[in-house]
Amino acid sequence: MAAEMTFDAVDAAKGASLGDLPEWDLSDLYPSPESQQLKDDIADLDARVADFAGRYQGKLADLTPAQMLEAIQAYEQIDIIGGRIMSYAGLCYYQNTTDAARAKMLGDLQGRITDITTPLVFFSLEFNRIPDETYEAVFTAPDGPARYKPVFDRMRAMRPHQLSDELEQFLHDNSVVGAAAWNRLFDETTAALEFEVEGETLGMEATLNLLTEHDRAKREAAAKALAKVFGDNVKLFARIHNTLAKEKAIEDKWRKMPTPQYGRHLSNHVEPEVVEALRNAVTAAYPRLSHRYYALKAKWLGLDKLQVWDRNAPLPTDAPRTIGWDEARDTVLGAYGDFAPRLAELAQPFFDKGWIDAGVKPGKAPGAFAHPTVVTVHPYVLLNYLGKPRDVMTLAHELGHGVHQRLAADQGELLASTPLTLAETASVFGEMLTFRALLARTSDPAQKKALLAGKVEDMINTVVRQIAFYDFECKLHAARAEGELTPEDINALWMSVQAESLGPVFEFMPGYETFWTYVPHFVHSPFYVYAYAFGDGLVNALYAAYEDGLPDFQQKYFDLLAAGGSKHHSELLAPFGLDASDPAFWDKGLSMIEGFIDELEALEE
């Protein structure tokens, strides 16, 4: 109880200085967990699934183009209803993951929806058995489902990795007690962790936030508190990672996936060699980017060596300032509007209609995200806003996702979803717009230096750090294939990539080896992390085209976002004269980070 009171006191103090922080209004999904509308939708879903299975199971290969279109549209409606129900349950849960009633609702609905949708397992399996010539004829006919072809092309790319109907149904049914259960254990464990920092009891988000404080002693205390709690829980986190990596290896073996990463590349609709080109370009650039920047930072901080609690420290000349919510909103909307009024118009309802949950609260999920829900509703953005400049950038980032999701919604439920490699485009672009707007109106050299340094650090965190994370995952899954991993084994893998990516200016405190434990992407979305680096490199190349005055850039940009998942990355980048399979493409993006470091060095002279 005392811990909760401490949380509330910190929250109240913060809230007073930040202004009126918005909370979600989830009534656009359902009025309440007990609402008749929710019960009706569950019953409707059950009826629609039974009807769909009865009408189409065993008959997909014989459908005419018009009948196939009708089947896909019926399937899409089922997807929308199920997605609406689970979005509501998930968002309620993320508002307070330690609340037993919310956790029970999520668990019960996951089980219920899994049971209801089990009869749909036949759809993708049977679909992938349709002969190629039949498939092409149906999906190119004028009265057929041609617009849905990109979705089903991606589905059919899984054909070599498809199991028997019985096995696929077993995996579907078993998912609730498999990966999903371990995911929930991870979420509930991390949400409940408490850290003692200088006499205060804090949650993980607030403790991580202290690593950006001006006071070096406070940063050190926070880092050591994190290390202690992560160390105390490392056995549980090692068990979660061992189990999930082994489960993935078993499924990959049955599906004949050539590598642990291959499934992610397939779902991202990106070629393994493109990801390899990105990874190689970034690791080759470590000395020119992170090593060089952190050596500069050590000089600014007056240190021979940097400790891990210095990595995200503000510059000594950067006056600490809390940015209220209203200023953050106006800054981001202003930057969006300067690029294109339509961009600001798309972002405005998030602030006005309860689509953002911004405050730090006990039990609330850490981090930030934009959840698209379903195309018939709208996205919701979660933040843990504490008034730091980085929090303003996070707002710009998540609003970019939200705008992207709103624009792509016109594609319909099946086509709106964007592969992860392109899903970061609008978010990182939104950050860049906001940064450029702030930089343009800053004349004070010290503030300019602080802004530039903050941006470089964000880009290093997005590109260098995420590729290091990707390398860590690759090493983790390769090592797990050889046998069970002890916590010490995983710690050693983590430290190998950290030392390589951060460079020789860093010293690593005892306990830092356990900091892999809290990264949710390793648990929820294996190999997701390279999408951040992909997105940053892609946006840097896009932004260079914008600065070079590419004709009709804004319209081309909106067209890219509105395409959702309906086109391959090569088609989407062609109007900008860009090609992600060209190694020079990634160097162009990395050179923008180098250019910012050059500017910082010039400010030293």
XYZ file of C-alpha atoms in Angstrom:
605
model
C 0.000 0.000 0.000
C 2.876 2.363 0.821
C 4.311 1.836 -2.650
C 0.999 2.815 -4.207
C 0.878 5.989 -2.118
C 4.380 6.873 -3.307
C 3.308 6.324 -6.916
C 0.266 8.524 -6.414
C 2.280 11.271 -4.763
C 4.791 11.331 -7.611
C 1.956 11.251 -10.130
C 0.097 14.122 -8.437
C 3.223 16.258 -8.249
C 4.012 15.606 -11.878
C 0.423 16.172 -12.979
C 0.370 19.590 -11.352
C 3.382 20.763 -13.339
C 2.407 19.107 -16.620
C -1.159 20.385 -16.874
C -4.307 18.423 -17.618
C -3.139 15.096 -19.027
C -5.720 13.315 -21.196
C -7.073 9.852 -20.505
C -8.624 7.387 -22.903
C -12.322 7.402 -23.616
C -12.792 3.808 -24.754
C -16.538 4.190 -25.292
C -16.000 4.400 -29.065
C -15.184 0.690 -28.757
C -17.652 -0.318 -25.999
C -19.460 1.599 -23.240
C -18.235 -0.791 -20.517
C -17.018 -4.362 -19.947
C -20.600 -5.317 -18.977
C -22.241 -3.584 -21.958
C -24.894 -5.331 -23.996
C -23.092 -4.189 -27.155
C -20.024 -6.235 -26.191
C -22.173 -9.294 -25.443
C -24.022 -8.845 -28.723
C -20.773 -8.609 -30.686
C -19.458 -11.827 -29.113
C -22.697 -13.591 -30.100
C -22.589 -12.021 -33.577
C -18.984 -13.150 -34.027
C -19.899 -16.700 -33.020
C -22.770 -16.774 -35.539
C -20.735 -15.248 -38.360
C -17.853 -17.704 -37.880
C -20.209 -20.700 -37.896
C -21.951 -19.395 -41.006
C -18.640 -18.694 -42.766
C -17.234 -22.141 -42.025
C -20.476 -23.767 -43.140
C -20.580 -21.853 -46.417
C -16.924 -22.013 -47.457
C -15.004 -24.855 -45.814
C -13.912 -27.353 -48.451
C -15.165 -25.110 -51.282
C -12.638 -22.256 -51.656
C -10.947 -23.677 -54.766
C -14.297 -23.849 -56.570
C -15.497 -20.282 -55.937
C -16.073 -17.923 -58.845
C -14.262 -14.544 -58.675
C -17.469 -12.834 -57.451
C -18.040 -15.513 -54.814
C -14.416 -15.235 -53.664
C -14.832 -11.478 -53.254
C -17.968 -12.067 -51.178
C -16.128 -14.643 -49.012
C -13.193 -12.291 -48.376
C -15.508 -9.434 -47.439
C -17.349 -11.728 -44.995
C -13.999 -12.770 -43.520
C -13.018 -9.099 -43.193
C -16.189 -8.343 -41.198
C -15.354 -11.202 -38.828
C -11.852 -9.752 -38.451
C -13.303 -6.341 -37.562
C -15.640 -7.675 -34.863
C -12.984 -9.895 -33.272
C -10.414 -7.083 -33.507
C -12.787 -4.614 -31.853
C -13.440 -6.959 -28.923
C -9.764 -7.756 -28.335
C -8.684 -4.142 -28.808
C -11.078 -3.105 -26.048
C -9.919 -5.866 -23.696
C -6.258 -5.110 -24.414
C -6.543 -1.346 -23.957
C -8.458 -1.736 -20.675
C -5.721 -4.089 -19.491
C -2.838 -1.813 -20.517
C -4.373 1.041 -18.491
C -3.767 -1.051 -15.362
C -2.044 -4.393 -15.852
C -2.032 -5.084 -12.098
C -5.838 -4.897 -11.788
C -7.155 -8.442 -11.385
C -10.527 -7.705 -12.987
C -8.931 -6.290 -16.136
C -6.475 -9.190 -16.347
C -9.341 -11.651 -15.965
C -11.387 -9.909 -18.666
C -8.445 -10.044 -21.073
C -7.740 -13.696 -20.309
C -11.394 -14.717 -20.539
C -11.936 -12.892 -23.828
C -8.695 -14.237 -25.322
C -9.912 -17.747 -24.532
C -13.448 -17.062 -25.760
C -12.362 -15.465 -29.047
C -9.800 -18.218 -29.641
C -12.533 -20.840 -29.186
C -14.978 -18.952 -31.418
C -12.468 -18.437 -34.238
C -11.022 -21.954 -34.236
C -13.348 -22.980 -37.144
C -11.643 -20.283 -39.266
C -8.275 -22.050 -39.187
C -9.246 -23.855 -42.386
C -9.332 -20.597 -44.347
C -5.636 -19.843 -44.814
C -4.726 -23.528 -45.000
C -7.266 -24.346 -47.678
C -6.588 -21.080 -49.465
C -2.931 -21.964 -49.811
C -3.856 -25.261 -51.442
C -5.665 -23.519 -54.314
C -3.640 -24.260 -57.508
C -1.604 -21.311 -58.776
C -3.450 -21.077 -62.073
C -6.858 -20.983 -60.324
C -5.589 -18.401 -57.848
C -4.252 -16.128 -60.596
C -7.442 -16.409 -62.644
C -9.725 -15.596 -59.705
C -7.600 -12.700 -58.409
C -7.159 -11.017 -61.781
C -10.803 -11.249 -62.903
C -12.577 -7.874 -63.232
C -15.444 -8.897 -60.909
C -13.137 -10.576 -58.405
C -11.072 -9.711 -55.320
C -8.114 -8.163 -57.223
C -7.577 -5.369 -54.689
C -7.003 -7.971 -51.948
C -4.290 -9.768 -53.927
C -1.336 -8.280 -51.954
C -2.738 -9.747 -48.717
C -3.155 -13.200 -50.192
C 0.173 -13.084 -52.025
C 1.752 -12.628 -48.588
C -0.367 -15.441 -47.179
C 0.687 -17.763 -49.998
C 4.338 -16.959 -49.313
C 3.772 -19.083 -46.178
C 2.763 -22.118 -48.253
C 6.123 -23.914 -47.971
C 5.879 -23.503 -44.185
C 2.288 -24.575 -43.699
C 1.462 -27.582 -41.494
C -1.462 -30.004 -41.650
C -4.921 -28.700 -40.804
C -4.900 -30.623 -37.519
C -1.528 -29.243 -36.432
C -2.457 -25.694 -37.388
C -5.665 -26.004 -35.385
C -3.728 -27.374 -32.416
C -1.293 -24.428 -32.528
C -4.217 -22.004 -32.738
C -5.969 -23.563 -29.731
C -2.727 -23.896 -27.767
C -1.643 -20.272 -28.287
C -3.543 -19.062 -25.212
C -1.417 -21.202 -22.881
C 1.748 -20.935 -24.981
C 3.436 -17.715 -26.072
C 0.459 -15.545 -25.050
C 0.643 -16.825 -21.477
C 4.382 -16.194 -21.228
C 3.822 -12.733 -22.726
C 1.285 -11.982 -20.006
C 3.630 -13.234 -17.299
C 6.318 -10.880 -18.623
C 3.917 -7.908 -18.783
C 2.501 -8.445 -15.318
C 5.944 -9.001 -13.811
C 7.488 -5.865 -15.313
C 4.414 -3.731 -14.446
C 4.619 -4.826 -10.791
C 8.371 -4.270 -10.342
C 9.294 -1.627 -7.771
C 12.596 0.213 -7.481
C 13.966 2.002 -4.415
C 15.736 5.203 -5.507
C 16.950 7.594 -2.813
C 14.133 6.650 -0.452
C 11.366 6.690 -3.068
C 9.540 3.648 -4.412
C 9.073 3.955 -8.164
C 7.786 1.865 -11.058
C 9.984 0.923 -13.972
C 8.946 3.761 -16.282
C 9.658 6.466 -13.704
C 12.974 4.805 -12.770
C 14.134 4.550 -16.388
C 13.155 8.200 -16.800
C 15.664 9.145 -14.079
C 18.472 8.035 -16.434
C 17.861 11.313 -18.306
C 18.146 13.511 -15.172
C 20.745 16.289 -14.899
C 21.829 15.090 -11.457
C 24.491 12.426 -12.093
C 24.103 10.942 -8.612
C 20.388 10.436 -9.253
C 21.100 8.781 -12.608
C 23.596 6.453 -10.935
C 21.150 5.610 -8.153
C 18.453 4.798 -10.721
C 20.810 2.606 -12.791
C 21.870 0.679 -9.693
C 18.254 0.276 -8.564
C 17.349 -1.110 -12.000
C 20.327 -3.483 -11.906
C 19.397 -4.742 -8.423
C 15.762 -5.497 -9.286
C 16.599 -6.968 -12.703
C 19.253 -9.117 -11.023
C 16.777 -10.279 -8.370
C 14.365 -11.355 -11.127
C 16.842 -12.549 -13.754
C 16.025 -16.243 -13.285
C 12.370 -15.657 -14.122
C 13.252 -13.561 -17.187
C 15.750 -16.217 -18.313
C 13.027 -18.855 -17.987
C 10.634 -16.746 -20.096
C 13.272 -16.232 -22.829
C 14.411 -19.852 -22.786
C 10.842 -21.090 -23.124
C 9.790 -18.681 -25.866
C 12.981 -19.203 -27.885
C 12.597 -22.993 -27.621
C 8.888 -22.831 -28.519
C 9.782 -20.727 -31.562
C 12.552 -23.160 -32.552
C 10.148 -26.107 -32.364
C 7.535 -24.363 -34.485
C 10.214 -23.145 -36.944
C 11.515 -26.725 -37.294
C 8.057 -28.041 -38.098
C 7.469 -25.164 -40.523
C 10.882 -25.696 -42.173
C 11.924 -22.082 -41.589
C 15.573 -21.776 -42.664
C 16.486 -19.333 -39.867
C 14.822 -17.985 -36.688
C 14.568 -14.573 -38.388
C 12.949 -15.850 -41.578
C 9.354 -15.805 -40.338
C 9.690 -12.148 -39.354
C 11.113 -11.263 -42.780
C 8.183 -13.076 -44.418
C 5.608 -11.243 -42.325
C 7.391 -7.939 -43.004
C 7.343 -8.675 -46.727
C 11.035 -7.851 -46.893
C 13.852 -9.887 -48.387
C 16.475 -11.295 -45.958
C 19.253 -9.737 -48.049
C 17.708 -6.259 -47.618
C 17.756 -6.698 -43.820
C 21.308 -8.041 -44.009
C 22.377 -4.994 -46.044
C 20.863 -2.726 -43.378
C 22.487 -4.643 -40.531
C 25.902 -4.645 -42.195
C 25.727 -0.945 -43.074
C 24.893 -0.020 -39.476
C 27.469 -2.251 -37.766
C 30.159 -0.972 -40.166
C 29.148 2.575 -39.188
C 29.423 2.028 -35.387
C 32.843 3.797 -35.222
C 31.573 6.758 -37.295
C 28.327 7.085 -35.344
C 28.026 5.855 -31.752
C 31.743 5.531 -30.938
C 32.463 9.004 -32.273
C 29.423 10.649 -30.684
C 29.907 9.139 -27.226
C 33.583 10.188 -27.228
C 32.330 13.744 -27.842
C 29.778 13.376 -25.060
C 32.402 12.196 -22.576
C 34.353 15.397 -23.320
C 31.250 17.559 -22.783
C 30.558 15.850 -19.461
C 34.224 16.204 -18.418
C 34.680 12.439 -18.091
C 37.413 10.085 -19.289
C 34.940 7.207 -19.358
C 31.158 7.111 -19.643
C 29.083 4.908 -17.369
C 25.813 3.403 -18.560
C 23.917 6.045 -16.576
C 25.586 8.733 -18.715
C 24.360 7.355 -22.050
C 21.134 9.376 -22.098
C 22.260 12.168 -19.764
C 21.370 15.716 -20.802
C 24.262 18.042 -21.612
C 25.577 20.216 -18.742
C 24.528 23.325 -20.690
C 21.017 21.996 -21.289
C 18.934 23.750 -18.646
C 16.481 21.266 -17.105
C 12.973 22.188 -18.126
C 9.620 20.512 -17.734
C 7.465 20.852 -20.841
C 3.779 21.080 -20.027
C 1.228 19.068 -21.971
C -0.263 22.076 -23.788
C 3.158 23.178 -25.053
C 3.967 19.636 -26.200
C 0.657 19.427 -28.096
C 1.139 22.844 -29.743
C 4.754 22.063 -30.699
C 3.868 18.807 -32.446
C 0.706 20.059 -34.132
C 2.585 23.167 -35.289
C 5.377 21.091 -36.841
C 2.862 18.779 -38.499
C 0.866 21.739 -39.825
C 3.960 23.484 -41.228
C 4.659 20.402 -43.330
C 1.028 20.063 -44.464
C -2.165 21.377 -42.814
C -3.801 18.012 -43.503
C -1.259 16.259 -41.260
C -2.204 18.461 -38.290
C -5.925 17.997 -39.039
C -5.491 14.209 -38.898
C -3.658 14.474 -35.556
C -6.007 16.982 -33.853
C -8.794 14.538 -32.797
C -6.309 12.532 -30.712
C -6.146 15.512 -28.346
C -9.813 16.484 -28.480
C -11.638 13.152 -28.312
C -9.950 11.006 -25.647
C -7.730 9.059 -28.016
C -4.582 9.613 -25.878
C -3.804 8.280 -22.389
C -0.798 10.338 -21.301
C -0.183 10.183 -17.535
C 2.090 7.860 -15.564
C -0.088 5.749 -13.269
C 0.395 2.678 -11.056
C 0.073 -0.540 -13.048
C -0.107 1.221 -16.408
C 1.868 -0.458 -19.194
C 5.319 1.128 -19.596
C 6.564 2.790 -22.777
C 4.378 4.152 -25.541
C 2.378 2.808 -28.458
C -0.335 3.611 -30.985
C -2.935 0.849 -31.233
C -4.846 0.912 -34.554
C -7.839 -1.012 -33.092
C -10.012 -1.601 -36.215
C -10.657 0.474 -39.332
C -14.259 1.213 -38.323
C -13.151 2.968 -35.105
C -9.821 4.824 -34.719
C -6.384 4.388 -33.125
C -5.569 5.016 -29.456
C -2.198 6.338 -28.265
C -0.611 5.377 -24.931
C 2.166 7.533 -23.451
C 3.905 7.826 -20.101
C 4.371 11.584 -20.315
C 6.779 13.162 -17.815
C 7.523 16.461 -19.539
C 10.993 15.715 -20.879
C 12.001 16.922 -24.379
C 12.222 13.243 -25.336
C 8.597 12.820 -24.254
C 7.615 15.500 -26.792
C 9.443 13.478 -29.461
C 7.628 10.342 -28.281
C 4.321 12.189 -28.683
C 5.355 13.216 -32.232
C 6.369 9.592 -32.909
C 3.166 7.930 -31.679
C 0.962 10.547 -33.342
C 2.767 9.698 -36.599
C 1.661 6.093 -36.128
C -1.860 7.250 -35.354
C -2.074 9.437 -38.475
C -0.633 6.587 -40.585
C -3.235 4.195 -39.187
C -6.062 6.667 -39.877
C -4.949 7.177 -43.491
C -4.454 3.451 -44.120
C -7.889 2.618 -42.643
C -9.527 3.432 -45.978
C -7.868 0.296 -47.368
C -10.124 -1.854 -45.176
C -9.217 -4.205 -42.338
C -7.188 -6.726 -44.340
C -5.130 -4.202 -46.333
C -4.687 -1.441 -43.735
C -2.002 -3.198 -41.717
C 1.471 -2.057 -42.745
C 4.489 -4.393 -42.631
C 6.751 -3.497 -39.702
C 9.470 -2.229 -42.017
C 7.143 0.532 -43.235
C 5.135 0.881 -40.021
C 7.758 3.225 -38.541
C 7.749 5.614 -41.534
C 5.193 8.186 -40.358
C 6.301 7.993 -36.720
C 9.968 8.706 -37.411
C 9.031 11.317 -40.035
C 6.815 13.032 -37.437
C 9.745 13.112 -35.030
C 11.985 14.627 -37.710
C 9.424 17.335 -38.526
C 9.113 18.223 -34.841
C 12.881 18.274 -34.347
C 13.455 20.473 -37.415
C 10.746 22.889 -36.255
C 12.349 23.187 -32.824
C 15.833 23.593 -34.319
C 14.697 26.292 -36.755
C 13.362 28.495 -33.975
C 16.394 28.026 -31.694
C 19.061 30.711 -31.909
C 20.867 30.138 -28.607
C 24.038 28.054 -29.353
C 23.789 26.048 -26.106
C 20.150 25.148 -26.755
C 20.937 24.333 -30.380
C 23.736 22.006 -29.271
C 21.423 20.320 -26.757
C 18.733 19.829 -29.408
C 21.186 18.423 -31.942
C 22.735 16.121 -29.356
C 19.290 14.903 -28.301
C 18.398 14.127 -31.898
C 21.676 12.293 -32.521
C 21.083 10.241 -29.384
C 17.547 9.396 -30.470
C 18.828 8.303 -33.878
C 21.601 6.241 -32.313
C 18.994 4.648 -30.018
C 16.779 3.951 -33.033
C 19.448 2.696 -35.421
C 22.584 1.558 -33.579
C 20.877 0.321 -30.425
C 18.113 -1.537 -32.299
C 20.571 -3.275 -34.621
C 22.589 -4.251 -31.548
C 19.318 -5.603 -30.111
C 18.762 -7.526 -33.352
C 22.261 -9.015 -33.124
C 21.572 -9.959 -29.491
C 18.391 -11.783 -30.528
C 20.212 -13.563 -33.351
C 22.879 -14.716 -30.885
C 20.283 -15.657 -28.255
C 18.247 -17.857 -30.596
C 21.402 -19.453 -32.064
C 22.729 -20.226 -28.580
C 19.363 -21.574 -27.383
C 19.425 -24.027 -30.291
C 22.477 -25.596 -28.614
C 20.712 -26.021 -25.267
C 19.260 -24.345 -22.187
C 20.780 -20.940 -21.402
C 21.655 -19.869 -17.881
C 21.105 -16.236 -16.900
C 24.889 -15.835 -17.101
C 24.882 -17.136 -20.690
C 22.282 -14.564 -21.742
C 24.070 -11.814 -19.816
C 27.283 -12.560 -21.735
C 25.498 -12.351 -25.103
C 24.013 -8.989 -24.084
C 27.379 -7.571 -23.052
C 29.044 -8.692 -26.289
C 26.719 -6.539 -28.413
C 26.670 -3.630 -25.962
C 30.457 -3.232 -25.923
C 30.638 -3.482 -29.720
C 27.878 -0.955 -30.386
C 28.561 1.655 -27.705
C 32.335 1.770 -28.129
C 35.524 1.977 -26.058
C 34.609 5.126 -24.106
C 32.090 3.137 -21.999
C 32.621 1.319 -18.749
C 29.880 -1.093 -17.711
C 28.797 -1.249 -14.081
C 28.213 -4.590 -12.389
C 24.574 -5.461 -13.020
C 24.284 -3.873 -16.458
C 24.566 -7.359 -17.926
C 20.931 -7.977 -16.863
C 19.418 -5.002 -18.725
C 18.172 -7.285 -21.531
C 15.474 -8.448 -19.114
C 13.107 -5.488 -19.514
C 13.027 -5.121 -23.335
C 9.464 -6.143 -24.294
C 10.133 -6.617 -28.014
C 12.313 -9.676 -27.365
C 9.277 -11.305 -25.717
C 6.322 -9.989 -27.715
C 7.765 -9.707 -31.226
C 10.994 -11.620 -31.878
C 13.246 -9.791 -34.363
C 10.869 -6.809 -34.502
C 13.631 -4.405 -33.531
C 15.308 -4.056 -36.929
C 12.097 -2.402 -38.159
C 13.042 0.690 -36.132
C 16.409 0.961 -37.857
C 14.753 0.226 -41.203
C 12.214 2.984 -40.541
C 14.824 5.521 -39.441
C 17.061 4.870 -42.450
C 14.072 5.002 -44.784
C 12.829 8.286 -43.286
C 16.284 9.862 -43.430
C 16.406 9.054 -47.145
C 12.828 10.354 -47.583
C 13.620 13.536 -45.682
C 16.660 14.131 -47.856
C 14.360 13.915 -50.907
C 11.986 16.405 -49.224
C 14.828 18.848 -48.483
C 16.066 18.481 -52.052
C 12.668 19.790 -53.206
C 11.240 16.654 -54.816
C 8.109 17.819 -56.696
C 4.739 17.019 -55.037
C 6.520 15.485 -52.053
C 3.617 16.003 -49.627
C 1.102 14.278 -51.916
C 3.490 11.390 -52.569
C 4.014 11.069 -48.815
C 0.270 10.922 -48.089
C -0.131 8.360 -50.896
C 2.585 6.216 -49.288
C 0.844 6.278 -45.895
C -2.632 5.722 -47.356
C -1.397 2.598 -49.183
C -1.205 0.695 -45.874
C -0.167 -2.862 -46.677
C -1.414 -2.808 -50.261
C 2.025 -2.375 -51.877
C 5.572 -3.704 -51.535
C 8.227 -1.343 -50.175
C 9.857 -1.188 -53.621
C 6.611 0.163 -55.164
C 6.088 2.676 -52.371
C 9.617 4.090 -52.551
C 9.802 4.263 -56.355
C 8.026 7.687 -56.617
C 10.773 9.094 -54.390
C 13.579 7.589 -56.496
C 14.618 5.281 -53.629
C 15.474 1.566 -53.513
C 16.002 -0.227 -50.169
C 17.811 -3.148 -51.830
C 20.646 -0.801 -52.822
C 23.318 -0.737 -50.069
C 23.895 2.943 -50.884
C 20.316 3.602 -49.736
C 21.247 2.790 -46.123
C 24.464 4.780 -46.302
C 22.394 7.800 -47.358
C 20.315 7.485 -44.215
C 23.341 6.966 -41.973
C 25.099 9.958 -43.514
C 22.327 12.189 -42.123
C 23.292 11.100 -38.576
C 26.959 11.723 -39.423
C 25.996 15.175 -40.701
C 24.395 16.041 -37.345
C 27.560 14.856 -35.522
C 29.602 17.049 -37.901
C 27.399 20.007 -36.895
C 28.003 19.249 -33.229
C 31.770 19.112 -33.770
C 31.581 22.426 -35.639
C 29.821 24.011 -32.645
C 32.862 23.002 -30.555
C 35.209 25.104 -32.694
